[in-house]
XYZ file of N, CA, C and O in Angstrom:
320
model
N 141.641 228.595 74.613
C 140.527 229.125 75.011
C 140.282 228.823 76.552
O 139.682 229.808 77.305
N 140.456 227.536 77.163
C 140.100 227.061 78.398
C 141.036 227.923 79.396
O 140.586 228.194 80.491
N 142.385 228.254 78.903
C 143.219 228.989 79.679
C 142.706 230.277 79.960
O 142.882 230.897 81.078
N 142.090 230.919 79.271
C 141.374 232.289 79.520
C 140.342 232.264 80.416
O 140.265 232.997 81.342
N 139.594 231.100 80.216
C 138.617 230.893 81.376
C 138.977 230.862 82.647
O 138.620 231.422 83.607
N 140.004 229.784 82.545
C 140.735 229.574 84.241
C 141.241 230.884 84.630
O 141.170 231.271 85.801
N 141.850 231.764 83.689
C 142.423 232.952 84.258
C 141.569 234.080 84.601
O 141.779 234.743 85.568
N 140.357 234.115 84.046
C 139.193 234.973 84.574
C 138.521 234.453 85.838
O 138.420 235.150 86.824
N 138.632 233.112 86.040
C 138.233 232.561 87.207
C 139.307 232.742 88.560
O 138.687 233.184 89.632
N 140.470 232.777 88.000
C 141.470 233.153 89.029
C 141.416 234.483 89.405
O 141.677 234.769 90.603
N 141.213 235.379 88.377
C 141.294 236.804 88.710
C 140.022 237.203 89.438
O 140.275 237.954 90.424
N 138.831 236.646 89.249
C 137.618 236.875 90.191
C 137.831 236.366 91.534
O 137.591 237.175 92.434
N 138.349 235.438 91.602
C 138.848 234.799 92.951
C 139.747 235.682 93.830
O 139.492 236.193 94.708
N 140.790 236.135 93.055
C 141.732 237.208 93.728
C 141.176 238.609 93.933
O 141.433 239.112 95.101
N 140.374 238.725 92.988
C 139.408 240.320 93.424
C 138.321 239.998 94.760
O 138.471 240.978 95.523
N 137.912 239.007 94.671
C 136.951 238.482 95.952
C 138.017 238.641 97.088
O 137.561 239.312 98.201
N 139.095 237.911 97.170
C 139.720 237.573 98.324
C 140.502 239.100 98.646
O 140.444 239.420 99.943
N 140.905 239.810 97.787
C 141.481 241.195 98.117
C 140.305 242.508 98.644
O 140.522 243.054 99.399
N 139.096 242.284 98.004
C 138.055 243.112 98.130
C 137.669 242.936 99.797
O 137.429 243.708 100.396
N 137.555 241.442 100.077
C 137.112 241.133 101.492
C 138.259 241.513 102.409
O 138.001 241.783 103.632
N 139.430 241.100 102.128
C 140.592 241.621 103.035
C 140.626 242.992 103.122
O 140.790 243.278 104.398
N 140.445 243.819 102.419
C 140.387 245.364 102.422
C 139.314 245.798 103.244
O 139.608 246.668 104.348
N 138.262 245.231 103.127
C 137.120 245.405 104.206
C 137.521 245.111 105.477
O 137.275 245.817 106.566
N 137.803 243.901 105.647
C 138.303 243.499 107.100
C 139.195 244.198 107.544
O 139.461 244.346 108.862
N 140.407 244.576 106.940
C 141.300 245.614 107.526
C 140.811 246.792 107.820
O 141.032 247.289 109.028
N 139.909 247.360 106.929
C 139.200 248.708 107.444
C 138.366 248.619 108.820
O 138.343 249.223 109.600
N 137.728 247.300 108.599
C 136.813 247.198 109.829
C 137.469 246.803 111.151
O 136.950 247.154 112.340
N 138.519 246.207 110.922
C 139.121 245.760 112.442
C 140.354 246.210 112.771
O 140.774 246.173 114.015
N 140.974 246.924 111.614
C 142.313 247.483 112.318
C 142.495 248.970 111.938
O 143.305 249.674 112.682
N 142.077 249.529 110.667
C 142.549 250.776 110.545
C 141.264 251.504 109.673
O 141.151 251.067 108.461
N 140.480 252.244 110.144
C 139.331 252.760 109.643
C 139.717 254.035 108.832
O 139.218 255.203 108.895
N 140.444 253.759 107.761
C 140.976 254.654 106.582
C 139.916 254.685 105.570
O 139.720 253.478 104.745
N 138.897 255.434 105.371
C 137.876 255.530 104.274
C 138.585 255.132 102.882
O 137.726 254.576 101.985
N 139.829 255.621 102.712
C 140.591 255.325 101.239
C 140.222 253.607 100.856
O 140.446 253.256 99.919
N 140.289 252.739 101.856
C 140.137 251.366 101.550
C 138.931 250.955 101.025
O 138.563 250.037 100.363
N 137.815 251.752 101.334
C 136.527 251.197 100.863
C 136.058 251.234 99.379
O 135.696 250.453 99.111
N 136.427 252.411 98.652
C 136.367 252.409 97.319
C 137.086 251.249 96.431
O 136.631 250.635 95.532
N 138.201 250.947 97.113
C 139.118 250.027 96.534
C 138.326 248.495 96.735
O 138.310 247.835 95.840
N 137.992 248.458 97.985
C 137.276 246.986 98.244
C 136.074 246.805 97.330
O 135.645 245.814 96.836
N 135.250 248.038 97.403
C 133.775 247.948 96.430
C 134.312 247.673 95.047
O 133.719 246.747 94.441
N 135.302 248.304 94.576
C 135.469 247.993 93.048
C 136.101 246.471 92.917
O 135.389 245.909 91.927
N 136.796 245.898 93.719
C 137.126 244.591 93.668
C 136.088 243.701 93.812
O 135.959 242.759 93.242
N 135.330 244.024 94.656
C 134.239 243.110 94.919
C 133.074 243.109 93.593
O 132.771 241.995 93.355
N 132.720 244.336 93.380
C 132.070 244.422 92.329
C 132.494 243.561 90.985
O 131.737 242.923 90.233
N 133.755 243.623 90.757
C 134.516 242.986 89.761
C 134.307 241.463 89.854
O 134.099 240.815 89.109
N 134.588 240.951 91.106
C 134.552 239.567 91.401
C 132.846 239.003 91.052
O 132.780 237.932 90.847
N 132.133 240.019 91.629
C 130.346 239.544 91.437
C 130.041 239.596 90.087
O 129.085 238.857 89.498
N 130.799 240.549 89.060
C 130.549 240.295 87.825
C 130.822 239.064 87.027
O 130.294 238.400 86.190
N 131.927 238.527 87.655
C 132.163 237.094 87.067
C 131.415 235.954 87.867
O 131.381 235.026 87.177
N 131.167 236.255 88.969
C 130.376 235.088 89.720
C 129.496 235.733 90.578
O 129.626 235.960 91.896
N 128.129 236.137 90.305
C 127.027 236.700 90.832
C 126.477 235.799 92.092
O 125.876 236.263 93.014
N 127.018 234.711 92.450
C 126.511 233.838 93.321
C 127.402 233.716 94.730
O 127.092 232.804 95.620
N 128.433 234.526 94.671
C 129.602 234.669 95.683
C 128.918 235.134 96.924
O 129.031 236.379 97.046
N 128.457 234.761 97.920
C 127.396 235.165 99.259
C 128.562 235.873 99.956
O 128.363 237.033 100.282
N 129.719 235.398 99.990
C 130.822 236.044 100.820
C 131.262 237.499 100.241
O 131.239 238.456 100.962
N 131.252 237.630 99.125
C 131.583 238.901 98.291
C 130.233 239.828 98.322
O 130.541 240.972 98.537
N 129.172 239.186 98.105
C 127.929 239.969 98.289
C 127.553 240.722 99.858
O 127.496 241.866 99.791
N 128.107 239.927 100.620
C 127.869 240.342 102.196
C 129.057 241.444 102.202
O 128.845 242.522 102.706
N 130.259 241.129 101.829
C 131.199 242.159 101.955
C 130.909 243.485 101.144
O 131.302 244.458 101.903
N 130.481 243.341 99.994
C 130.027 244.597 99.428
C 128.932 245.347 100.123
O 129.084 246.554 100.038
N 128.077 244.797 100.512
C 127.039 245.363 101.461
C 127.598 246.070 102.650
O 127.185 247.175 102.901
N 128.334 245.359 103.233
C 129.120 246.013 104.460
C 129.781 247.122 104.099
O 129.985 248.353 104.724
N 130.532 246.879 102.825
C 131.534 247.942 102.327
C 130.783 249.474 102.007
O 130.975 250.447 102.339
N 129.438 249.067 101.372
C 128.739 249.998 100.743
C 128.149 250.560 102.095
O 127.697 252.186 102.108
N 127.575 249.999 102.953
C 127.000 250.604 104.272
C 127.995 251.468 104.945
O 127.807 252.555 105.468
N 129.214 250.987 104.877
C 130.354 251.885 105.570
C 130.699 253.131 105.036
O 131.088 254.114 105.415
N 130.357 253.066 103.373
C 130.596 254.114 102.757
C 129.332 255.157 102.630
O 129.224 256.361 101.974
N 128.439 254.964 103.464
C 127.098 255.426 103.504
C 126.322 255.466 102.197
O 125.469 256.223 102.127
N 126.492 254.282 101.740
C 125.503 254.063 100.374
C 124.438 252.982 100.632
O 124.347 251.952 100.281
N 123.721 253.566 101.574
C 122.627 252.662 102.329
C 121.800 251.865 101.143
O 121.522 250.551 101.333
N 121.203 252.476 100.275
C 120.239 251.846 99.169
C 121.132 250.846 98.477
O 120.820 249.858 98.327
N 122.247 251.223 97.850
C 123.368 250.164 97.511
C 123.492 248.908 98.246
O 123.496 247.764 97.801
N 123.834 249.214 99.616
C 124.237 248.293 100.344
C 123.029 247.121 100.751
O 123.140 246.107 100.706
N 121.785 247.922 100.767
C 120.549 247.011 101.196
C 120.331 246.081 99.758
O 119.994 245.018 100.002
N 120.702 246.748 98.638
C 120.490 245.926 97.287
C 121.400 244.648 97.310
O 121.327 243.703 96.817
N 122.679 244.944 97.502
C 123.717 243.894 97.553
C 123.387 242.873 98.876
O 123.704 241.682 98.487
N 123.044 243.262 100.012
C 122.577 242.402 100.986
C 121.381 241.529 100.707
O 121.265 240.604 101.018
N 120.608 242.274 100.017
C 119.364 241.515 99.564
C 119.591 240.535 98.676
O 118.755 239.480 98.474
N 120.623 240.303 97.783
C 121.036 239.300 96.926
C 121.647 238.044 97.557
O 121.719 237.167 97.138
N 122.239 238.509 98.858
C 123.079 237.250 99.526
C 122.297 236.159 99.985
O 121.135 236.353 100.021
């Protein structure tokens, strides 16, 4: 049972890291909108496992703002 928990934590960490990296790549290097839904999906999955991750909350807020989802962005940033 402990291995499953560690596996979920590692998966959440990987989702957060990839979601943040996807948004950073979009923001700094290549403004391809296709990156944004992927980033949002990964960040939401990471936050479902650990809702206290401020870095993932901020990245999700910025991602949603870039997707023109202002209300959702404000909600995510308000939790950070």
